[in-house]
């Protein structure tokens, strides 16, 4: 099983490479769409990590990957600048989904 990163930030990509995760850098929607196509063609790809800013470049592609069953599992991660959604984003989404306050 393999992991791959699609990143909009060079430093995040470099850090993940230190952890043994290969990936690519994207700056435009076209680059992001091509990166998703290449990543999904990787045999044994289990986890596709995508920085939040890279995910914003191709929202339709991200949505279609999230909706399909099977591998790879798509995980949106913040880059070195932090989350674009704010510090309580995950807790707020869990609260909305299950109705339990996390704080």
PDB file of N, CA and C in Angstrom:
ATOM      1  N   UNK A   1       0.839  -1.178   0.000  1.00  0.00           N
ATOM      2  CA  UNK A   1       0.000   0.000   0.000  1.00  0.00           C
ATOM      3  C   UNK A   1       0.881   1.237   0.000  1.00  0.00           C
ATOM      4  N   UNK A   2       0.492   2.210  -0.811  1.00  0.00           N
ATOM      5  CA  UNK A   2       1.285   3.412  -0.956  1.00  0.00           C
ATOM      6  C   UNK A   2       0.466   4.645  -0.606  1.00  0.00           C
ATOM      7  N   UNK A   3       1.190   5.724  -0.317  1.00  0.00           N
ATOM      8  CA  UNK A   3       0.582   7.028  -0.082  1.00  0.00           C
ATOM      9  C   UNK A   3       1.204   8.008  -1.062  1.00  0.00           C
ATOM     10  N   UNK A   4       0.448   9.057  -1.413  1.00  0.00           N
ATOM     11  CA  UNK A   4       0.904  10.057  -2.371  1.00  0.00           C
ATOM     12  C   UNK A   4       0.336  11.398  -1.944  1.00  0.00           C
ATOM     13  N   UNK A   5       1.061  12.473  -2.204  1.00  0.00           N
ATOM     14  CA  UNK A   5       0.638  13.822  -1.825  1.00  0.00           C
ATOM     15  C   UNK A   5       0.510  14.708  -3.050  1.00  0.00           C
ATOM     16  N   UNK A   6      -0.602  15.422  -3.132  1.00  0.00           N
ATOM     17  CA  UNK A   6      -0.763  16.506  -4.099  1.00  0.00           C
ATOM     18  C   UNK A   6      -0.755  17.782  -3.277  1.00  0.00           C
ATOM     19  N   UNK A   7       0.243  18.626  -3.512  1.00  0.00           N
ATOM     20  CA  UNK A   7       0.457  19.794  -2.658  1.00  0.00           C
ATOM     21  C   UNK A   7       0.529  21.084  -3.468  1.00  0.00           C
ATOM     22  N   UNK A   8       0.071  22.152  -2.854  1.00  0.00           N
ATOM     23  CA  UNK A   8       0.213  23.479  -3.444  1.00  0.00           C
ATOM     24  C   UNK A   8       1.384  24.224  -2.809  1.00  0.00           C
ATOM     25  N   UNK A   9       2.074  23.564  -1.899  1.00  0.00           N
ATOM     26  CA  UNK A   9       3.167  24.201  -1.158  1.00  0.00           C
ATOM     27  C   UNK A   9       4.428  23.335  -1.232  1.00  0.00           C
ATOM     28  N   UNK A  10       5.493  23.934  -1.702  1.00  0.00           N
ATOM     29  CA  UNK A  10       6.760  23.211  -1.875  1.00  0.00           C
ATOM     30  C   UNK A  10       7.310  22.671  -0.559  1.00  0.00           C
ATOM     31  N   UNK A  11       7.192  23.428   0.511  1.00  0.00           N
ATOM     32  CA  UNK A  11       7.741  22.991   1.803  1.00  0.00           C
ATOM     33  C   UNK A  11       6.969  21.796   2.374  1.00  0.00           C
ATOM     34  N   UNK A  12       5.655  21.786   2.214  1.00  0.00           N
ATOM     35  CA  UNK A  12       4.855  20.648   2.672  1.00  0.00           C
ATOM     36  C   UNK A  12       5.253  19.404   1.891  1.00  0.00           C
ATOM     37  N   UNK A  13       5.446  19.551   0.600  1.00  0.00           N
ATOM     38  CA  UNK A  13       5.873  18.432  -0.238  1.00  0.00           C
ATOM     39  C   UNK A  13       7.230  17.903   0.213  1.00  0.00           C
ATOM     40  N   UNK A  14       8.164  18.813   0.487  1.00  0.00           N
ATOM     41  CA  UNK A  14       9.493  18.397   0.935  1.00  0.00           C
ATOM     42  C   UNK A  14       9.419  17.669   2.278  1.00  0.00           C
ATOM     43  N   UNK A  15       8.610  18.169   3.190  1.00  0.00           N
ATOM     44  CA  UNK A  15       8.462  17.521   4.493  1.00  0.00           C
ATOM     45  C   UNK A  15       7.890  16.124   4.387  1.00  0.00           C
ATOM     46  N   UNK A  16       6.916  15.948   3.524  1.00  0.00           N
ATOM     47  CA  UNK A  16       6.326  14.621   3.344  1.00  0.00           C
ATOM     48  C   UNK A  16       7.309  13.670   2.673  1.00  0.00           C
ATOM     49  N   UNK A  17       8.157  14.200   1.813  1.00  0.00           N
ATOM     50  CA  UNK A  17       9.181  13.352   1.195  1.00  0.00           C
ATOM     51  C   UNK A  17      10.148  12.820   2.250  1.00  0.00           C
ATOM     52  N   UNK A  18      10.442  13.624   3.265  1.00  0.00           N
ATOM     53  CA  UNK A  18      11.280  13.139   4.360  1.00  0.00           C
ATOM     54  C   UNK A  18      10.614  11.966   5.080  1.00  0.00           C
ATOM     55  N   UNK A  19       9.297  11.949   5.070  1.00  0.00           N
ATOM     56  CA  UNK A  19       8.548  10.863   5.704  1.00  0.00           C
ATOM     57  C   UNK A  19       8.353   9.680   4.757  1.00  0.00           C
ATOM     58  N   UNK A  20       8.893   9.789   3.543  1.00  0.00           N
ATOM     59  CA  UNK A  20       8.810   8.691   2.593  1.00  0.00           C
ATOM     60  C   UNK A  20       7.600   8.724   1.682  1.00  0.00           C
ATOM     61  N   UNK A  21       6.891   9.859   1.661  1.00  0.00           N
ATOM     62  CA  UNK A  21       5.699   9.980   0.815  1.00  0.00           C
ATOM     63  C   UNK A  21       6.033  10.837  -0.397  1.00  0.00           C
ATOM     64  N   UNK A  22       5.904  10.241  -1.563  1.00  0.00           N
ATOM     65  CA  UNK A  22       6.154  10.969  -2.811  1.00  0.00           C
ATOM     66  C   UNK A  22       4.947  11.830  -3.137  1.00  0.00           C
ATOM     67  N   UNK A  23       5.154  12.755  -4.063  1.00  0.00           N
ATOM     68  CA  UNK A  23       4.046  13.610  -4.459  1.00  0.00           C
ATOM     69  C   UNK A  23       4.423  14.564  -5.547  1.00  0.00           C
ATOM     70  N   UNK A  24       3.547  15.528  -5.766  1.00  0.00           N
ATOM     71  CA  UNK A  24       3.794  16.534  -6.799  1.00  0.00           C
ATOM     72  C   UNK A  24       3.263  17.880  -6.338  1.00  0.00           C
ATOM     73  N   UNK A  25       3.755  18.909  -6.993  1.00  0.00           N
ATOM     74  CA  UNK A  25       3.391  20.292  -6.699  1.00  0.00           C
ATOM     75  C   UNK A  25       2.450  20.779  -7.787  1.00  0.00           C
ATOM     76  N   UNK A  26       1.346  21.421  -7.400  1.00  0.00           N
ATOM     77  CA  UNK A  26       0.397  21.970  -8.364  1.00  0.00           C
ATOM     78  C   UNK A  26       0.149  23.443  -8.068  1.00  0.00           C
ATOM     79  N   UNK A  27      -0.033  24.208  -9.121  1.00  0.00           N
ATOM     80  CA  UNK A  27      -0.303  25.645  -8.976  1.00  0.00           C
ATOM     81  C   UNK A  27      -1.586  26.072  -9.684  1.00  0.00           C
ATOM     82  N   UNK A  28      -2.046  25.301 -10.675  1.00  0.00           N
ATOM     83  CA  UNK A  28      -3.220  25.658 -11.452  1.00  0.00           C
ATOM     84  C   UNK A  28      -4.231  24.512 -11.436  1.00  0.00           C
ATOM     85  N   UNK A  29      -5.439  24.811 -11.875  1.00  0.00           N
ATOM     86  CA  UNK A  29      -6.482  23.792 -11.956  1.00  0.00           C
ATOM     87  C   UNK A  29      -6.071  22.661 -12.900  1.00  0.00           C
ATOM     88  N   UNK A  30      -5.461  23.019 -14.023  1.00  0.00           N
ATOM     89  CA  UNK A  30      -5.042  22.011 -14.996  1.00  0.00           C
ATOM     90  C   UNK A  30      -3.988  21.084 -14.401  1.00  0.00           C
ATOM     91  N   UNK A  31      -3.037  21.666 -13.690  1.00  0.00           N
ATOM     92  CA  UNK A  31      -2.017  20.849 -13.032  1.00  0.00           C
ATOM     93  C   UNK A  31      -2.640  19.938 -11.982  1.00  0.00           C
ATOM     94  N   UNK A  32      -3.619  20.461 -11.244  1.00  0.00           N
ATOM     95  CA  UNK A  32      -4.279  19.666 -10.210  1.00  0.00           C
ATOM     96  C   UNK A  32      -5.047  18.503 -10.834  1.00  0.00           C
ATOM     97  N   UNK A  33      -5.801  18.772 -11.894  1.00  0.00           N
ATOM     98  CA  UNK A  33      -6.558  17.701 -12.553  1.00  0.00           C
ATOM     99  C   UNK A  33      -5.632  16.614 -13.081  1.00  0.00           C
ATOM    100  N   UNK A  34      -4.515  17.023 -13.689  1.00  0.00           N
ATOM    101  CA  UNK A  34      -3.548  16.049 -14.209  1.00  0.00           C
ATOM    102  C   UNK A  34      -2.910  15.260 -13.057  1.00  0.00           C
ATOM    103  N   UNK A  35      -2.617  15.926 -11.952  1.00  0.00           N
ATOM    104  CA  UNK A  35      -2.031  15.245 -10.788  1.00  0.00           C
ATOM    105  C   UNK A  35      -2.990  14.198 -10.224  1.00  0.00           C
ATOM    106  N   UNK A  36      -4.278  14.519 -10.164  1.00  0.00           N
ATOM    107  CA  UNK A  36      -5.264  13.544  -9.692  1.00  0.00           C
ATOM    108  C   UNK A  36      -5.323  12.340 -10.621  1.00  0.00           C
ATOM    109  N   UNK A  37      -5.314  12.574 -11.925  1.00  0.00           N
ATOM    110  CA  UNK A  37      -5.344  11.462 -12.882  1.00  0.00           C
ATOM    111  C   UNK A  37      -4.120  10.565 -12.710  1.00  0.00           C
ATOM    112  N   UNK A  38      -2.937  11.190 -12.603  1.00  0.00           N
ATOM    113  CA  UNK A  38      -1.706  10.398 -12.430  1.00  0.00           C
ATOM    114  C   UNK A  38      -1.715   9.639 -11.109  1.00  0.00           C
ATOM    115  N   UNK A  39      -2.137  10.300 -10.046  1.00  0.00           N
ATOM    116  CA  UNK A  39      -2.138   9.661  -8.728  1.00  0.00           C
ATOM    117  C   UNK A  39      -3.076   8.458  -8.703  1.00  0.00           C
ATOM    118  N   UNK A  40      -4.244   8.593  -9.286  1.00  0.00           N
ATOM    119  CA  UNK A  40      -5.223   7.497  -9.255  1.00  0.00           C
ATOM    120  C   UNK A  40      -4.806   6.327 -10.139  1.00  0.00           C
ATOM    121  N   UNK A  41      -3.815   6.529 -10.978  1.00  0.00           N
ATOM    122  CA  UNK A  41      -3.336   5.422 -11.806  1.00  0.00           C
ATOM    123  C   UNK A  41      -2.190   4.647 -11.131  1.00  0.00           C
ATOM    124  N   UNK A  42      -1.747   5.105  -9.964  1.00  0.00           N
ATOM    125  CA  UNK A  42      -0.669   4.432  -9.240  1.00  0.00           C
ATOM    126  C   UNK A  42      -1.193   3.138  -8.640  1.00  0.00           C
ATOM    127  N   UNK A  43      -0.548   2.034  -8.980  1.00  0.00           N
ATOM    128  CA  UNK A  43      -0.951   0.749  -8.425  1.00  0.00           C
ATOM    129  C   UNK A  43      -0.702   0.741  -6.924  1.00  0.00           C
ATOM    130  N   UNK A  44      -1.567   0.118  -6.200  1.00  0.00           N
ATOM    131  CA  UNK A  44      -1.473  -0.048  -4.749  1.00  0.00           C
ATOM    132  C   UNK A  44      -1.585   1.260  -3.972  1.00  0.00           C
ATOM    133  N   UNK A  45      -2.088   2.329  -4.593  1.00  0.00           N
ATOM    134  CA  UNK A  45      -2.257   3.593  -3.870  1.00  0.00           C
ATOM    135  C   UNK A  45      -3.397   3.448  -2.876  1.00  0.00           C
ATOM    136  N   UNK A  46      -3.097   3.654  -1.601  1.00  0.00           N
ATOM    137  CA  UNK A  46      -4.096   3.514  -0.543  1.00  0.00           C
ATOM    138  C   UNK A  46      -4.547   4.863  -0.005  1.00  0.00           C
ATOM    139  N   UNK A  47      -3.616   5.806   0.118  1.00  0.00           N
ATOM    140  CA  UNK A  47      -3.934   7.118   0.687  1.00  0.00           C
ATOM    141  C   UNK A  47      -3.476   8.209  -0.264  1.00  0.00           C
ATOM    142  N   UNK A  48      -4.403   9.073  -0.629  1.00  0.00           N
ATOM    143  CA  UNK A  48      -4.085  10.243  -1.432  1.00  0.00           C
ATOM    144  C   UNK A  48      -4.295  11.458  -0.541  1.00  0.00           C
ATOM    145  N   UNK A  49      -3.199  12.045  -0.087  1.00  0.00           N
ATOM    146  CA  UNK A  49      -3.256  13.253   0.735  1.00  0.00           C
ATOM    147  C   UNK A  49      -3.216  14.454  -0.198  1.00  0.00           C
ATOM    148  N   UNK A  50      -4.063  15.434   0.094  1.00  0.00           N
ATOM    149  CA  UNK A  50      -4.161  16.631  -0.743  1.00  0.00           C
ATOM    150  C   UNK A  50      -4.177  17.831   0.188  1.00  0.00           C
ATOM    151  N   UNK A  51      -3.312  18.802  -0.054  1.00  0.00           N
ATOM    152  CA  UNK A  51      -3.365  20.000   0.779  1.00  0.00           C
ATOM    153  C   UNK A  51      -4.664  20.743   0.493  1.00  0.00           C
ATOM    154  N   UNK A  52      -5.160  21.448   1.478  1.00  0.00           N
ATOM    155  CA  UNK A  52      -6.439  22.149   1.340  1.00  0.00           C
ATOM    156  C   UNK A  52      -6.426  23.113   0.163  1.00  0.00           C
ATOM    157  N   UNK A  53      -5.322  23.823  -0.015  1.00  0.00           N
ATOM    158  CA  UNK A  53      -5.243  24.789  -1.113  1.00  0.00           C
ATOM    159  C   UNK A  53      -5.192  24.090  -2.479  1.00  0.00           C
ATOM    160  N   UNK A  54      -4.568  22.935  -2.553  1.00  0.00           N
ATOM    161  CA  UNK A  54      -4.566  22.163  -3.795  1.00  0.00           C
ATOM    162  C   UNK A  54      -5.968  21.623  -4.070  1.00  0.00           C
ATOM    163  N   UNK A  55      -6.671  21.227  -3.028  1.00  0.00           N
ATOM    164  CA  UNK A  55      -8.038  20.724  -3.185  1.00  0.00           C
ATOM    165  C   UNK A  55      -8.960  21.808  -3.732  1.00  0.00           C
ATOM    166  N   UNK A  56      -8.726  23.057  -3.347  1.00  0.00           N
ATOM    167  CA  UNK A  56      -9.539  24.163  -3.847  1.00  0.00           C
ATOM    168  C   UNK A  56      -9.369  24.378  -5.349  1.00  0.00           C
ATOM    169  N   UNK A  57      -8.247  23.924  -5.906  1.00  0.00           N
ATOM    170  CA  UNK A  57      -8.007  24.088  -7.341  1.00  0.00           C
ATOM    171  C   UNK A  57      -8.880  23.160  -8.180  1.00  0.00           C
ATOM    172  N   UNK A  58      -9.314  22.040  -7.612  1.00  0.00           N
ATOM    173  CA  UNK A  58     -10.110  21.054  -8.353  1.00  0.00           C
ATOM    174  C   UNK A  58     -11.249  20.521  -7.482  1.00  0.00           C
ATOM    175  N   UNK A  59     -12.222  21.366  -7.138  1.00  0.00           N
ATOM    176  CA  UNK A  59     -13.271  20.927  -6.215  1.00  0.00           C
ATOM    177  C   UNK A  59     -14.144  19.794  -6.760  1.00  0.00           C
ATOM    178  N   UNK A  60     -14.420  19.797  -8.057  1.00  0.00           N
ATOM    179  CA  UNK A  60     -15.260  18.740  -8.624  1.00  0.00           C
ATOM    180  C   UNK A  60     -14.551  17.385  -8.556  1.00  0.00           C
ATOM    181  N   UNK A  61     -13.269  17.391  -8.857  1.00  0.00           N
ATOM    182  CA  UNK A  61     -12.493  16.156  -8.797  1.00  0.00           C
ATOM    183  C   UNK A  61     -12.425  15.642  -7.362  1.00  0.00           C
ATOM    184  N   UNK A  62     -12.195  16.529  -6.413  1.00  0.00           N
ATOM    185  CA  UNK A  62     -12.161  16.129  -4.998  1.00  0.00           C
ATOM    186  C   UNK A  62     -13.495  15.516  -4.586  1.00  0.00           C
ATOM    187  N   UNK A  63     -14.587  16.135  -4.994  1.00  0.00           N
ATOM    188  CA  UNK A  63     -15.911  15.629  -4.620  1.00  0.00           C
ATOM    189  C   UNK A  63     -16.162  14.252  -5.215  1.00  0.00           C
ATOM    190  N   UNK A  64     -15.803  14.055  -6.470  1.00  0.00           N
ATOM    191  CA  UNK A  64     -16.031  12.748  -7.086  1.00  0.00           C
ATOM    192  C   UNK A  64     -15.167  11.659  -6.438  1.00  0.00           C
ATOM    193  N   UNK A  65     -13.947  12.000  -6.042  1.00  0.00           N
ATOM    194  CA  UNK A  65     -13.091  11.027  -5.358  1.00  0.00           C
ATOM    195  C   UNK A  65     -13.637  10.681  -3.973  1.00  0.00           C
ATOM    196  N   UNK A  66     -14.194  11.672  -3.288  1.00  0.00           N
ATOM    197  CA  UNK A  66     -14.757  11.426  -1.955  1.00  0.00           C
ATOM    198  C   UNK A  66     -15.993  10.523  -2.036  1.00  0.00           C
ATOM    199  N   UNK A  67     -16.763  10.670  -3.104  1.00  0.00           N
ATOM    200  CA  UNK A  67     -18.026   9.940  -3.222  1.00  0.00           C
ATOM    201  C   UNK A  67     -17.857   8.491  -3.657  1.00  0.00           C
ATOM    202  N   UNK A  68     -16.749   8.175  -4.270  1.00  0.00           N
ATOM    203  CA  UNK A  68     -16.587   6.800  -4.729  1.00  0.00           C
ATOM    204  C   UNK A  68     -16.109   5.910  -3.585  1.00  0.00           C
ATOM    205  N   UNK A  69     -16.424   4.657  -3.698  1.00  0.00           N
ATOM    206  CA  UNK A  69     -15.997   3.691  -2.680  1.00  0.00           C
ATOM    207  C   UNK A  69     -14.663   3.092  -3.087  1.00  0.00           C
ATOM    208  N   UNK A  70     -13.926   2.637  -2.118  1.00  0.00           N
ATOM    209  CA  UNK A  70     -12.666   1.975  -2.411  1.00  0.00           C
ATOM    210  C   UNK A  70     -11.468   2.885  -2.259  1.00  0.00           C
ATOM    211  N   UNK A  71     -10.369   2.390  -2.785  1.00  0.00           N
ATOM    212  CA  UNK A  71      -9.107   3.101  -2.666  1.00  0.00           C
ATOM    213  C   UNK A  71      -8.853   3.952  -3.900  1.00  0.00           C
ATOM    214  N   UNK A  72      -8.118   5.014  -3.749  1.00  0.00           N
ATOM    215  CA  UNK A  72      -7.467   5.505  -2.536  1.00  0.00           C
ATOM    216  C   UNK A  72      -8.428   6.297  -1.644  1.00  0.00           C
ATOM    217  N   UNK A  73      -8.109   6.297  -0.378  1.00  0.00           N
ATOM    218  CA  UNK A  73      -8.808   7.155   0.565  1.00  0.00           C
ATOM    219  C   UNK A  73      -8.219   8.549   0.389  1.00  0.00           C
ATOM    220  N   UNK A  74      -9.071   9.539   0.204  1.00  0.00           N
ATOM    221  CA  UNK A  74      -8.615  10.910  -0.022  1.00  0.00           C
ATOM    222  C   UNK A  74      -8.702  11.676   1.289  1.00  0.00           C
ATOM    223  N   UNK A  75      -7.577  12.263   1.683  1.00  0.00           N
ATOM    224  CA  UNK A  75      -7.486  12.992   2.945  1.00  0.00           C
ATOM    225  C   UNK A  75      -6.995  14.398   2.658  1.00  0.00           C
ATOM    226  N   UNK A  76      -7.776  15.387   3.079  1.00  0.00           N
ATOM    227  CA  UNK A  76      -7.370  16.779   2.926  1.00  0.00           C
ATOM    228  C   UNK A  76      -6.568  17.180   4.152  1.00  0.00           C
ATOM    229  N   UNK A  77      -5.399  17.773   3.933  1.00  0.00           N
ATOM    230  CA  UNK A  77      -4.537  18.167   5.045  1.00  0.00           C
ATOM    231  C   UNK A  77      -4.155  19.636   4.920  1.00  0.00           C
ATOM    232  N   UNK A  78      -3.886  20.295   6.031  1.00  0.00           N
ATOM    233  CA  UNK A  78      -3.379  21.669   5.955  1.00  0.00           C
ATOM    234  C   UNK A  78      -1.931  21.660   5.478  1.00  0.00           C
ATOM    235  N   UNK A  79      -1.498  22.776   4.921  1.00  0.00           N
ATOM    236  CA  UNK A  79      -0.093  22.888   4.549  1.00  0.00           C
ATOM    237  C   UNK A  79       0.667  23.564   5.685  1.00  0.00           C
ATOM    238  N   UNK A  80       1.881  23.956   5.434  1.00  0.00           N
ATOM    239  CA  UNK A  80       2.709  24.513   6.513  1.00  0.00           C
ATOM    240  C   UNK A  80       2.189  25.848   7.035  1.00  0.00           C
ATOM    241  N   UNK A  81       1.280  26.475   6.303  1.00  0.00           N
ATOM    242  CA  UNK A  81       0.712  27.744   6.739  1.00  0.00           C
ATOM    243  C   UNK A  81      -0.498  27.552   7.651  1.00  0.00           C
ATOM    244  N   UNK A  82      -0.933  26.309   7.819  1.00  0.00           N
ATOM    245  CA  UNK A  82      -2.088  26.017   8.659  1.00  0.00           C
ATOM    246  C   UNK A  82      -3.346  25.823   7.843  1.00  0.00           C
ATOM    247  N   UNK A  83      -4.409  25.495   8.537  1.00  0.00           N
ATOM    248  CA  UNK A  83      -5.681  25.203   7.878  1.00  0.00           C
ATOM    249  C   UNK A  83      -6.340  26.476   7.364  1.00  0.00           C
ATOM    250  N   UNK A  84      -6.938  26.392   6.194  1.00  0.00           N
ATOM    251  CA  UNK A  84      -7.685  27.529   5.657  1.00  0.00           C
ATOM    252  C   UNK A  84      -9.084  27.580   6.256  1.00  0.00           C
ATOM    253  N   UNK A  85      -9.469  26.520   6.969  1.00  0.00           N
ATOM    254  CA  UNK A  85     -10.808  26.423   7.533  1.00  0.00           C
ATOM    255  C   UNK A  85     -10.884  26.939   8.974  1.00  0.00           C
ATOM    256  N   UNK A  86      -9.781  27.243   9.575  1.00  0.00           N
ATOM    257  CA  UNK A  86      -9.785  27.703  10.950  1.00  0.00           C
ATOM    258  C   UNK A  86      -9.493  26.572  11.911  1.00  0.00           C
ATOM    259  N   UNK A  87      -9.194  26.924  13.144  1.00  0.00           N
ATOM    260  CA  UNK A  87      -8.722  25.927  14.096  1.00  0.00           C
ATOM    261  C   UNK A  87      -9.805  24.986  14.602  1.00  0.00           C
ATOM    262  N   UNK A  88     -11.064  25.360  14.553  1.00  0.00           N
ATOM    263  CA  UNK A  88     -12.131  24.510  15.074  1.00  0.00           C
ATOM    264  C   UNK A  88     -12.932  23.812  13.985  1.00  0.00           C
ATOM    265  N   UNK A  89     -12.415  23.773  12.785  1.00  0.00           N
ATOM    266  CA  UNK A  89     -13.145  23.225  11.644  1.00  0.00           C
ATOM    267  C   UNK A  89     -13.586  21.780  11.876  1.00  0.00           C
ATOM    268  N   UNK A  90     -12.669  20.926  12.255  1.00  0.00           N
ATOM    269  CA  UNK A  90     -12.997  19.513  12.419  1.00  0.00           C
ATOM    270  C   UNK A  90     -14.010  19.299  13.541  1.00  0.00           C
ATOM    271  N   UNK A  91     -13.808  19.947  14.652  1.00  0.00           N
ATOM    272  CA  UNK A  91     -14.753  19.812  15.772  1.00  0.00           C
ATOM    273  C   UNK A  91     -16.141  20.303  15.370  1.00  0.00           C
ATOM    274  N   UNK A  92     -16.202  21.387  14.615  1.00  0.00           N
ATOM    275  CA  UNK A  92     -17.495  21.906  14.152  1.00  0.00           C
ATOM    276  C   UNK A  92     -18.180  20.924  13.212  1.00  0.00           C
ATOM    277  N   UNK A  93     -17.438  20.291  12.319  1.00  0.00           N
ATOM    278  CA  UNK A  93     -18.032  19.316  11.383  1.00  0.00           C
ATOM    279  C   UNK A  93     -18.540  18.084  12.124  1.00  0.00           C
ATOM    280  N   UNK A  94     -17.786  17.618  13.126  1.00  0.00           N
ATOM    281  CA  UNK A  94     -18.232  16.469  13.916  1.00  0.00           C
ATOM    282  C   UNK A  94     -19.508  16.831  14.674  1.00  0.00           C
ATOM    283  N   UNK A  95     -19.547  18.017  15.239  1.00  0.00           N
ATOM    284  CA  UNK A  95     -20.726  18.459  15.969  1.00  0.00           C
ATOM    285  C   UNK A  95     -21.938  18.516  15.043  1.00  0.00           C
ATOM    286  N   UNK A  96     -21.765  19.024  13.835  1.00  0.00           N
ATOM    287  CA  UNK A  96     -22.865  19.068  12.868  1.00  0.00           C
ATOM    288  C   UNK A  96     -23.324  17.655  12.497  1.00  0.00           C
ATOM    289  N   UNK A  97     -22.390  16.755  12.312  1.00  0.00           N
ATOM    290  CA  UNK A  97     -22.717  15.416  11.837  1.00  0.00           C
ATOM    291  C   UNK A  97     -23.424  14.566  12.887  1.00  0.00           C
ATOM    292  N   UNK A  98     -22.975  14.644  14.131  1.00  0.00           N
ATOM    293  CA  UNK A  98     -23.537  13.755  15.145  1.00  0.00           C
ATOM    294  C   UNK A  98     -24.311  14.476  16.246  1.00  0.00           C
ATOM    295  N   UNK A  99     -24.275  15.789  16.233  1.00  0.00           N
ATOM    296  CA  UNK A  99     -25.044  16.544  17.216  1.00  0.00           C
ATOM    297  C   UNK A  99     -24.467  16.541  18.608  1.00  0.00           C
ATOM    298  N   UNK A 100     -23.185  16.221  18.751  1.00  0.00           N
ATOM    299  CA  UNK A 100     -22.541  16.206  20.056  1.00  0.00           C
ATOM    300  C   UNK A 100     -21.492  17.302  20.077  1.00  0.00           C
ATOM    301  N   UNK A 101     -21.579  18.144  21.113  1.00  0.00           N
ATOM    302  CA  UNK A 101     -20.611  19.222  21.218  1.00  0.00           C
ATOM    303  C   UNK A 101     -19.263  18.676  21.660  1.00  0.00           C
ATOM    304  N   UNK A 102     -18.188  19.030  20.929  1.00  0.00           N
ATOM    305  CA  UNK A 102     -16.850  18.480  21.173  1.00  0.00           C
ATOM    306  C   UNK A 102     -16.027  19.342  22.132  1.00  0.00           C
ATOM    307  N   UNK A 103     -16.463  20.537  22.466  1.00  0.00           N
ATOM    308  CA  UNK A 103     -15.661  21.423  23.308  1.00  0.00           C
ATOM    309  C   UNK A 103     -16.299  21.615  24.645  1.00  0.00           C
TER     310      UNK A 103
END
